[in-house]
PDB file of C-alpha atoms in Angstrom:
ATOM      1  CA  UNK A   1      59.336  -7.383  -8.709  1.00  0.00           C
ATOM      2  CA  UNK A   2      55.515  -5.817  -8.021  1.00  0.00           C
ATOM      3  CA  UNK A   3      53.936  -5.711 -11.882  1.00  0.00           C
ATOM      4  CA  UNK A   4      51.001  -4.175 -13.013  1.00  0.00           C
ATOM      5  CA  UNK A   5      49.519  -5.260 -16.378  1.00  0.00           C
ATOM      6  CA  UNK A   6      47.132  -3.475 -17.985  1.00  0.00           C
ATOM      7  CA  UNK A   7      45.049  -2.742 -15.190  1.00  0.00           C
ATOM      8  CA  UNK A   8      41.913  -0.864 -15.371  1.00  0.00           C
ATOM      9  CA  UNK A   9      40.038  -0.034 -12.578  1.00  0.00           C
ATOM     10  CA  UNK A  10      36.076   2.336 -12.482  1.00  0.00           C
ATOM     11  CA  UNK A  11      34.266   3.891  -9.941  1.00  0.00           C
ATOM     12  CA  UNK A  12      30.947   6.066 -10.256  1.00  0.00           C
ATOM     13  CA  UNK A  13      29.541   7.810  -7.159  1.00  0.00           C
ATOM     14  CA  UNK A  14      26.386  10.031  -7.568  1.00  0.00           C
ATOM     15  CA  UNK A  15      28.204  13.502  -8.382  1.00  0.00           C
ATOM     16  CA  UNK A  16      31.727  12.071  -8.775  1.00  0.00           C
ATOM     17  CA  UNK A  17      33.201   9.414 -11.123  1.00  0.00           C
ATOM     18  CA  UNK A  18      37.031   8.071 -11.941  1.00  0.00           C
ATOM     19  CA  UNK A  19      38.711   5.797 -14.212  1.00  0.00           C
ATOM     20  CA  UNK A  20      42.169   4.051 -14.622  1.00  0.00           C
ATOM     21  CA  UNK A  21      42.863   3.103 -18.233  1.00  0.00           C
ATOM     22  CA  UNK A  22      45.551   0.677 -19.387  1.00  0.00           C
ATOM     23  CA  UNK A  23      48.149   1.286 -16.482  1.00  0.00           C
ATOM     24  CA  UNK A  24      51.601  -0.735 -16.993  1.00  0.00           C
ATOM     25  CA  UNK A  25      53.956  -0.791 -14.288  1.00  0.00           C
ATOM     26  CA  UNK A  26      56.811  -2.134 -12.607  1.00  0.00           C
ATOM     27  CA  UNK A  27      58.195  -1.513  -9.114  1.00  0.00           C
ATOM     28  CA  UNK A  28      62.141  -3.220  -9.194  1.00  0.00           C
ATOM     29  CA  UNK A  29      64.239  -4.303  -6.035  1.00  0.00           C
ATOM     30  CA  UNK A  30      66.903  -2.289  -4.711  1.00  0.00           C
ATOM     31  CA  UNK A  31      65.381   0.476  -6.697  1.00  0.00           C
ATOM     32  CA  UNK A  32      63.707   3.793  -5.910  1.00  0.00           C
ATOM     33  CA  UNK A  33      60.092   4.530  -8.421  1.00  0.00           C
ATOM     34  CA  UNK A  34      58.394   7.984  -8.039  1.00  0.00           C
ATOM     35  CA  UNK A  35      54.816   8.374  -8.468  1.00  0.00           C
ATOM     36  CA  UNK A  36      53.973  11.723  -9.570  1.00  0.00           C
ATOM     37  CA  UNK A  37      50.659  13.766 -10.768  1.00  0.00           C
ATOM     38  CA  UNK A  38      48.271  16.441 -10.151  1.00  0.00           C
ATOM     39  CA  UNK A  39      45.338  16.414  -7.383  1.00  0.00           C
ATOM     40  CA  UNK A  40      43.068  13.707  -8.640  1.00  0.00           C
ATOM     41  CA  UNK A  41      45.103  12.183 -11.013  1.00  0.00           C
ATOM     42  CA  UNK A  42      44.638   8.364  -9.394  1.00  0.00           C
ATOM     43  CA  UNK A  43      48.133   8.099  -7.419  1.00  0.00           C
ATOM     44  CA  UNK A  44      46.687   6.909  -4.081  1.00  0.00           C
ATOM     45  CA  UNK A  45      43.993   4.629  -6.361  1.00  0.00           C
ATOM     46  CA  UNK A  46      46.872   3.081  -8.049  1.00  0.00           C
ATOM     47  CA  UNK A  47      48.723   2.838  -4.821  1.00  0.00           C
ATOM     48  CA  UNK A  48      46.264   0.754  -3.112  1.00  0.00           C
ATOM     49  CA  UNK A  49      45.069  -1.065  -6.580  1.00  0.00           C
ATOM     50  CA  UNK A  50      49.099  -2.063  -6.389  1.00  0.00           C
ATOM     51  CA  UNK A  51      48.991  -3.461  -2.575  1.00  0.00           C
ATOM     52  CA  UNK A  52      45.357  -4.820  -3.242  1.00  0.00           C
ATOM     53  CA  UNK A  53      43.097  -2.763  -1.194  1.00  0.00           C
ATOM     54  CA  UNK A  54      41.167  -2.405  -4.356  1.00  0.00           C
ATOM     55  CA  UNK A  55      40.756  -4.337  -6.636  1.00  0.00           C
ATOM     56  CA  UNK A  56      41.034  -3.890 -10.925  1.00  0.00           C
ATOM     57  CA  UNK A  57      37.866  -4.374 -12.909  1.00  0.00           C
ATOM     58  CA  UNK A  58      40.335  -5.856 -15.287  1.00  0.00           C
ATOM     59  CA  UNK A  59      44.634  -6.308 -16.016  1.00  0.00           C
ATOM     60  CA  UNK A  60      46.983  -8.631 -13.181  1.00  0.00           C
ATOM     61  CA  UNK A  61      48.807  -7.386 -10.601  1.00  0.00           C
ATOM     62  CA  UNK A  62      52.350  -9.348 -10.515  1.00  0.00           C
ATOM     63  CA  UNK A  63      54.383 -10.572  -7.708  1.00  0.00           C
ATOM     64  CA  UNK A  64      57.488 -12.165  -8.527  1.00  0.00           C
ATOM     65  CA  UNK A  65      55.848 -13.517 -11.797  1.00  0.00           C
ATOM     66  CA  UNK A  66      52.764 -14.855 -10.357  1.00  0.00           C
ATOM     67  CA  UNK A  67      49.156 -13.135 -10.332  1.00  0.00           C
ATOM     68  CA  UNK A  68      47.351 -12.063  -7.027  1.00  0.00           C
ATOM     69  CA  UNK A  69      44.009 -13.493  -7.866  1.00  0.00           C
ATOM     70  CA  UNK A  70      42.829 -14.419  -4.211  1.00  0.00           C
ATOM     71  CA  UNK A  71      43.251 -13.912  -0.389  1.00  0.00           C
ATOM     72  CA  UNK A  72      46.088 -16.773  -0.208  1.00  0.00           C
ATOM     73  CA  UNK A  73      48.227 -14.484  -2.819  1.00  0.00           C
ATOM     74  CA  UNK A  74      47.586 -11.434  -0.875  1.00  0.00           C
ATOM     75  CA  UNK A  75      48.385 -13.159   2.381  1.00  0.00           C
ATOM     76  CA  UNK A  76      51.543 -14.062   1.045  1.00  0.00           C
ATOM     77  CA  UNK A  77      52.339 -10.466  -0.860  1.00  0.00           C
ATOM     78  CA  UNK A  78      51.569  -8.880   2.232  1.00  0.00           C
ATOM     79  CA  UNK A  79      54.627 -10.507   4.171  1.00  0.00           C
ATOM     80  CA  UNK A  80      57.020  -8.985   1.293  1.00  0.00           C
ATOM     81  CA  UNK A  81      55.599  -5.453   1.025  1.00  0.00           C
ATOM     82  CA  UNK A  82      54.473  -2.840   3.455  1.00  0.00           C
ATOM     83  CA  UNK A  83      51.852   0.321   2.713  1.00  0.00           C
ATOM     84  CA  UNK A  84      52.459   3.741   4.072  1.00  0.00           C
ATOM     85  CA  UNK A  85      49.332   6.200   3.931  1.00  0.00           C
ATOM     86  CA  UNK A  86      46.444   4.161   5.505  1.00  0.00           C
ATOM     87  CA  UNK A  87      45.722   4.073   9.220  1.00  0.00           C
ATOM     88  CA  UNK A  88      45.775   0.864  10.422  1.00  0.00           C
ATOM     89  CA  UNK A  89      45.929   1.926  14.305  1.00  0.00           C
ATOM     90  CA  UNK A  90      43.645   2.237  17.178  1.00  0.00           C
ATOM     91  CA  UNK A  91      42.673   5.908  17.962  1.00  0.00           C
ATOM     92  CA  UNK A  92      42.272   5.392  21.827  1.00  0.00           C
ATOM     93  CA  UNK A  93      45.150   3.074  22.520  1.00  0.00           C
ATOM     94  CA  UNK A  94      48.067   4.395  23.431  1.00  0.00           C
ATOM     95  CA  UNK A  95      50.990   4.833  20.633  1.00  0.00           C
ATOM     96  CA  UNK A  96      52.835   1.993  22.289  1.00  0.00           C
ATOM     97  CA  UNK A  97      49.654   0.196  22.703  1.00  0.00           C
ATOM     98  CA  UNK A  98      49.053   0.061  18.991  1.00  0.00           C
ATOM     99  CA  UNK A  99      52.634  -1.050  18.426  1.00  0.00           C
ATOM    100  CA  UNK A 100      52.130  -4.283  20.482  1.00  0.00           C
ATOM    101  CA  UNK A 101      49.192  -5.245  18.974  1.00  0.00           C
ATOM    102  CA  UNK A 102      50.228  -4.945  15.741  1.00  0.00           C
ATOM    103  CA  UNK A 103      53.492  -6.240  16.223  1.00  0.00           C
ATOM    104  CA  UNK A 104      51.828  -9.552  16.919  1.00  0.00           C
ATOM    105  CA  UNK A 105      51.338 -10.120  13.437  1.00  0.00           C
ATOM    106  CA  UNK A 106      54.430 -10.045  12.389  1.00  0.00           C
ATOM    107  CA  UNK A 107      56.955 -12.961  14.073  1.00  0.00           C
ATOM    108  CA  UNK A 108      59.773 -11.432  12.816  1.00  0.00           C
ATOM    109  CA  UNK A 109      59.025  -8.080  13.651  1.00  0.00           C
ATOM    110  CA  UNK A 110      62.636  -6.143  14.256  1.00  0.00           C
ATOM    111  CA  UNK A 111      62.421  -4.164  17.786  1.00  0.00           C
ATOM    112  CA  UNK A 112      65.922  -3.381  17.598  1.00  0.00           C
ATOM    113  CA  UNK A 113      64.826  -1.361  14.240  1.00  0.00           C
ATOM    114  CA  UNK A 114      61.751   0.133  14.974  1.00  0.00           C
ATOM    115  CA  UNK A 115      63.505   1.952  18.408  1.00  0.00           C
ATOM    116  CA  UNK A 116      66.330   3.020  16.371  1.00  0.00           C
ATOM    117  CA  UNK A 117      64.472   4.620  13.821  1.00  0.00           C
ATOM    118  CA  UNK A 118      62.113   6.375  15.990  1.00  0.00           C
ATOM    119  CA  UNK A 119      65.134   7.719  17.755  1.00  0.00           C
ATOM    120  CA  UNK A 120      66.229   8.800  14.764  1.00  0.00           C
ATOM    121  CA  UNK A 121      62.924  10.484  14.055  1.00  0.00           C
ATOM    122  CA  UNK A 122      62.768  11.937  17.450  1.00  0.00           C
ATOM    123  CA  UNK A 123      59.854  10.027  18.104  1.00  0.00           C
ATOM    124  CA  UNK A 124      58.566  10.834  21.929  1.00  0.00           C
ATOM    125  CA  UNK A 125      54.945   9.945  21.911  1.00  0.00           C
ATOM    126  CA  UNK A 126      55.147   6.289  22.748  1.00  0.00           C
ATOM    127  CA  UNK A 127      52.790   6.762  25.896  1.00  0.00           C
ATOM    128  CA  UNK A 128      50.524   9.444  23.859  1.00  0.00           C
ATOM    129  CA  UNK A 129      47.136   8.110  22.507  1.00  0.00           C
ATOM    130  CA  UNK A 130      47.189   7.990  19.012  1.00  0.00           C
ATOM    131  CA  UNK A 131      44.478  10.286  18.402  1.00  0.00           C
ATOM    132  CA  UNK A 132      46.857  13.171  19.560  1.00  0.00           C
ATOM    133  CA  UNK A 133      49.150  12.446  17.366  1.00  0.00           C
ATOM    134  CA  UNK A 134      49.896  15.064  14.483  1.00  0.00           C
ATOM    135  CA  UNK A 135      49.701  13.977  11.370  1.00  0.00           C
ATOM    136  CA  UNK A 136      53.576  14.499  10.745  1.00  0.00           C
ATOM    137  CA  UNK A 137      53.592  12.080  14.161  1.00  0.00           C
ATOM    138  CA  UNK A 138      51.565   9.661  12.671  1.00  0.00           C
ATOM    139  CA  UNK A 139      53.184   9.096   9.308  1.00  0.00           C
ATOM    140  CA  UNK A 140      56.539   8.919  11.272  1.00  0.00           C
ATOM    141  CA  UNK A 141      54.704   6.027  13.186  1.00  0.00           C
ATOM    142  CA  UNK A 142      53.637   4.685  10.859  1.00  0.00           C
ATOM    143  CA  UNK A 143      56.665   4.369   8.908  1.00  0.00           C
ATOM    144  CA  UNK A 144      59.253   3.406  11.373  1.00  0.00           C
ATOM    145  CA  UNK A 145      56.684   0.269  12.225  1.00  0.00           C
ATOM    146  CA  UNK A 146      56.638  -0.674   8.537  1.00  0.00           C
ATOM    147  CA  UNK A 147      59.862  -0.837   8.244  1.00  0.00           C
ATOM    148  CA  UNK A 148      61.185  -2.669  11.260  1.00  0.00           C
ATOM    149  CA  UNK A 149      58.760  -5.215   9.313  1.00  0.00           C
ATOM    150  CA  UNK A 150      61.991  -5.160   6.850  1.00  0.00           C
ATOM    151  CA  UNK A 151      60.031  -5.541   3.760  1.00  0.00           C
ATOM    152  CA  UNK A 152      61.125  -6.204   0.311  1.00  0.00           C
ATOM    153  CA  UNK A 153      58.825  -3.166  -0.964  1.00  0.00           C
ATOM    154  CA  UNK A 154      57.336  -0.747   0.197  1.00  0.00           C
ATOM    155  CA  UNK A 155      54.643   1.395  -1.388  1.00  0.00           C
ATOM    156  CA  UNK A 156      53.783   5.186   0.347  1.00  0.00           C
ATOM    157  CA  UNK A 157      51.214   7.441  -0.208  1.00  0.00           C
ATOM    158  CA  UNK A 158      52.533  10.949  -0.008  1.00  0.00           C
ATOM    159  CA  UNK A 159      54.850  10.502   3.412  1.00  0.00           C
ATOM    160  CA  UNK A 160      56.880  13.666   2.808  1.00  0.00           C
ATOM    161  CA  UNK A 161      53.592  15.913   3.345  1.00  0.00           C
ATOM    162  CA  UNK A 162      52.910  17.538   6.713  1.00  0.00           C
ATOM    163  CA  UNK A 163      56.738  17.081   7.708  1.00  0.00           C
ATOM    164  CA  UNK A 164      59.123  19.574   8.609  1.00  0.00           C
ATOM    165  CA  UNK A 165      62.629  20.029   6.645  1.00  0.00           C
ATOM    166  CA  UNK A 166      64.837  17.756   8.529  1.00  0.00           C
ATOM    167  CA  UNK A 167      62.238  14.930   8.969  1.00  0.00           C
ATOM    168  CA  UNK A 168      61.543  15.048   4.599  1.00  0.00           C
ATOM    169  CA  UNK A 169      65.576  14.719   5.098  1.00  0.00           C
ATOM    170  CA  UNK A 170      65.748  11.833   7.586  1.00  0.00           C
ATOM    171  CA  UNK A 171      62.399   9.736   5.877  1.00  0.00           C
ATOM    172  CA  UNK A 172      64.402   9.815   2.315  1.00  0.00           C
ATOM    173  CA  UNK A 173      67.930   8.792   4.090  1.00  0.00           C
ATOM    174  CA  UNK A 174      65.931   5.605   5.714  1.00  0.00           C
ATOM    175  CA  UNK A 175      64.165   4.690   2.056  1.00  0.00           C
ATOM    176  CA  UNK A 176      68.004   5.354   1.185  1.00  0.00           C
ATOM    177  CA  UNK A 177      69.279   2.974   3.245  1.00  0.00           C
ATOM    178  CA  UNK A 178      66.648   0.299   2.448  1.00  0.00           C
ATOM    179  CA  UNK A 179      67.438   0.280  -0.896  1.00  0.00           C
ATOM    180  CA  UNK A 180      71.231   0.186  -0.470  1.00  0.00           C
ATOM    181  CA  UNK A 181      71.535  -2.258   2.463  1.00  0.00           C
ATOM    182  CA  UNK A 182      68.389  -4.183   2.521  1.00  0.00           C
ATOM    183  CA  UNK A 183      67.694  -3.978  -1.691  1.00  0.00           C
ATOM    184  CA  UNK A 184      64.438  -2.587  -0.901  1.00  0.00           C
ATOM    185  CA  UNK A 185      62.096  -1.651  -3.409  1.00  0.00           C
ATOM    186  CA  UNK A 186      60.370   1.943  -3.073  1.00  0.00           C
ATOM    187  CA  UNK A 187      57.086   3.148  -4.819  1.00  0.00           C
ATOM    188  CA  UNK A 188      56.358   6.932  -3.312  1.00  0.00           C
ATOM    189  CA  UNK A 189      53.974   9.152  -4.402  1.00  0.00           C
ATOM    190  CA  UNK A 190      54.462  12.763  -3.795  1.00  0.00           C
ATOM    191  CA  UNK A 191      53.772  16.424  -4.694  1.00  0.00           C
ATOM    192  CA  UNK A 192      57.465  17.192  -3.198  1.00  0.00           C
ATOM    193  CA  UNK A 193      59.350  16.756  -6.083  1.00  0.00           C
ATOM    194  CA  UNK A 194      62.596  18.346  -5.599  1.00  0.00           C
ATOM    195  CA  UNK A 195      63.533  16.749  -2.396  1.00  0.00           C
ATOM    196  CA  UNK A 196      63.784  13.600  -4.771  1.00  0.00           C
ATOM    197  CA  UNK A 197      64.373  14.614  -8.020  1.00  0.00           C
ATOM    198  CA  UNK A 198      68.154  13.539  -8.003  1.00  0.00           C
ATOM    199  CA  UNK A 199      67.611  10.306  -5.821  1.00  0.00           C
ATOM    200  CA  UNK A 200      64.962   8.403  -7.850  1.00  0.00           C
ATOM    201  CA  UNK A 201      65.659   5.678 -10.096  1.00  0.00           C
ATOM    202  CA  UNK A 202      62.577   5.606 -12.051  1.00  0.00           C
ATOM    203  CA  UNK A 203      59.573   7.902 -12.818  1.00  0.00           C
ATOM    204  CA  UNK A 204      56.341   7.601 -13.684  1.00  0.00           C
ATOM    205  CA  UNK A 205      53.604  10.358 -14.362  1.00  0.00           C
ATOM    206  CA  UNK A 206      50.018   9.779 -14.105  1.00  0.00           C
ATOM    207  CA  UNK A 207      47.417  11.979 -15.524  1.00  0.00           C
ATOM    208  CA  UNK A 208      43.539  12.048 -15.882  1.00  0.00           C
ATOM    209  CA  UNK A 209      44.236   8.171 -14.927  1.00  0.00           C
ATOM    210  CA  UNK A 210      46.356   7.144 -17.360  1.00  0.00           C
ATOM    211  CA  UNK A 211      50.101   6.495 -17.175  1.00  0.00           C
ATOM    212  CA  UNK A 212      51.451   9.131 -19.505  1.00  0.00           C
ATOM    213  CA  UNK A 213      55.009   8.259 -19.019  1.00  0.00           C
ATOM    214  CA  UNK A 214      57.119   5.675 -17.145  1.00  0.00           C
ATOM    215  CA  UNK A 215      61.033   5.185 -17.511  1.00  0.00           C
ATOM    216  CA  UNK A 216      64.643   5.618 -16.150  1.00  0.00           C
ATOM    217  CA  UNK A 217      64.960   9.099 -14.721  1.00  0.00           C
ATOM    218  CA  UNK A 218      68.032   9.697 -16.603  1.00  0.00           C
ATOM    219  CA  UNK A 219      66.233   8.543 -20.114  1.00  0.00           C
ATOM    220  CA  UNK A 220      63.428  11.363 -18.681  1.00  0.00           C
ATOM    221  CA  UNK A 221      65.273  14.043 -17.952  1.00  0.00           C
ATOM    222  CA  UNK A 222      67.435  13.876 -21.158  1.00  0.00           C
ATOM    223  CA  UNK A 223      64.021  13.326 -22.881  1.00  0.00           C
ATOM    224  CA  UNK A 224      62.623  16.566 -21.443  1.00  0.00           C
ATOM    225  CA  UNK A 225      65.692  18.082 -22.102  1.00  0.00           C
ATOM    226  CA  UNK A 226      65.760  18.804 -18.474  1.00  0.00           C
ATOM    227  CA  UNK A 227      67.915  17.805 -14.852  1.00  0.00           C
ATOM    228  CA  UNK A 228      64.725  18.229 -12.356  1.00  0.00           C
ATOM    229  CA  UNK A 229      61.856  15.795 -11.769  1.00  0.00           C
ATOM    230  CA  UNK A 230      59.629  18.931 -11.681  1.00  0.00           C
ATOM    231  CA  UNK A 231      60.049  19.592 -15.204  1.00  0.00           C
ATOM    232  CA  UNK A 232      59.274  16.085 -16.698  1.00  0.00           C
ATOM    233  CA  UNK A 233      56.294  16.415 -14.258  1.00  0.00           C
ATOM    234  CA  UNK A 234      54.967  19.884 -16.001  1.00  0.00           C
ATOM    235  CA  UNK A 235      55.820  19.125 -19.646  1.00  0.00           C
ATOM    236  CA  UNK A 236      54.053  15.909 -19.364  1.00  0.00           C
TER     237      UNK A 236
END
């Protein structure tokens, strides 16, 4: 399990300032969390805060029990969980190109995988340099690499946005899968919500940086006196 403990986390710019207060959160195996909230609210801050691209001013962030205090923890967090939403590739290297390289860093990277989900994807850019890519093309990439990593979580940053119908289909059919063959753990942010709202196993709702509600989605719709993940996200 990934655990968050009250973690607070500050940043002040010159005409811009954010804060998250207090957050409490747990990501489960084999189970599906959605991340939801307004423009601004601190989903892709919490996101990252979670994977530890940033890190909290104060509060743990769990792994299995234990704290990632250092580089060694992350190291070793890192091999369980993947992050979909940051660019990690080369612009001028070819799609394939990027691939290889960072393929490398993973010995137990699954080839087999990765080609049959781009298939699935209809993924035809291998030779294209990344650059070219659409976005759409890029978080399909970027994806099917991730998970031919076969982690135990994975955390993504609003992967549903700049897709057409049937890929938004086919992306929550693979985090399907991963939870129900591999007992994958899924944290997703997104502004879709009713593409998910009868899938998800858990829901949390962030607002002005604050957690305003977390729990089973069945305890939240019945709460909210309600049967779509839309709802719970507006009467919050």
């Amino acid at each position: 399990m990934i655990e968050c403990k009250n973690l607070n986390y500050q940043y002040e710019k010159k005409d811009d300032s954010f804060k998250l207060e207090d957050i409490n959160l747990q990501v489960k195996e084999g189970y599906f969390t959605c991340l939801v909230g307004h423009n601004g609210a601190g989903k892709t801050t919490l996101l990252k805060l979670l994977y530890g691209m940033l890190m909290p001013e104060s509060g743990d962030v769990l792994f299995e029990g234990d704290k990632i205090t250092g580089a060694e923890e992350r190291a070793e967090y890192h091999k369980h969980t993947a992050y979909v939403g940051e660019d990690w590739c080369v612009p001028f290297l070819t799609v394939k190109e990027n691939a290889d390289t960072l393929a490398v860093l993973y010995p137990d990277f699954d080839w087999k995988l990765f080609d049959e989900l781009l298939k699935r994807f209809d993924f035809d850019a291998m030779d294209s340099l990344y650059f070219k890519l659409s976005s759409g093309q890029k978080m399909k990439f970027n994806l099917c690499f991730q998970l031919a990593r076969r982690p135990d979580y994975v955390i993504l940053d609003e992967p549903l946005a700049n897709l057409d119908v049937v890929a938004k289909q086919d992306i929550i059919e693979v985090l399907q899968q991963g939870i129900g063959e591999w007992n994958m753990g899924v944290l997703m942010s997104t502004h879709l919500l009713d593409e998910v709202s009868d899938i998800v196993d858990y829901i949390a709702v962030i607002e002005g940086g604050r957690l305003e509600e977390y729990g089973d989605r069945h305890e939240m719709f019945e709460k909210h006196n309600t049967d779509t993940l839309k709802d719970v996200a507006r009467r919050t």
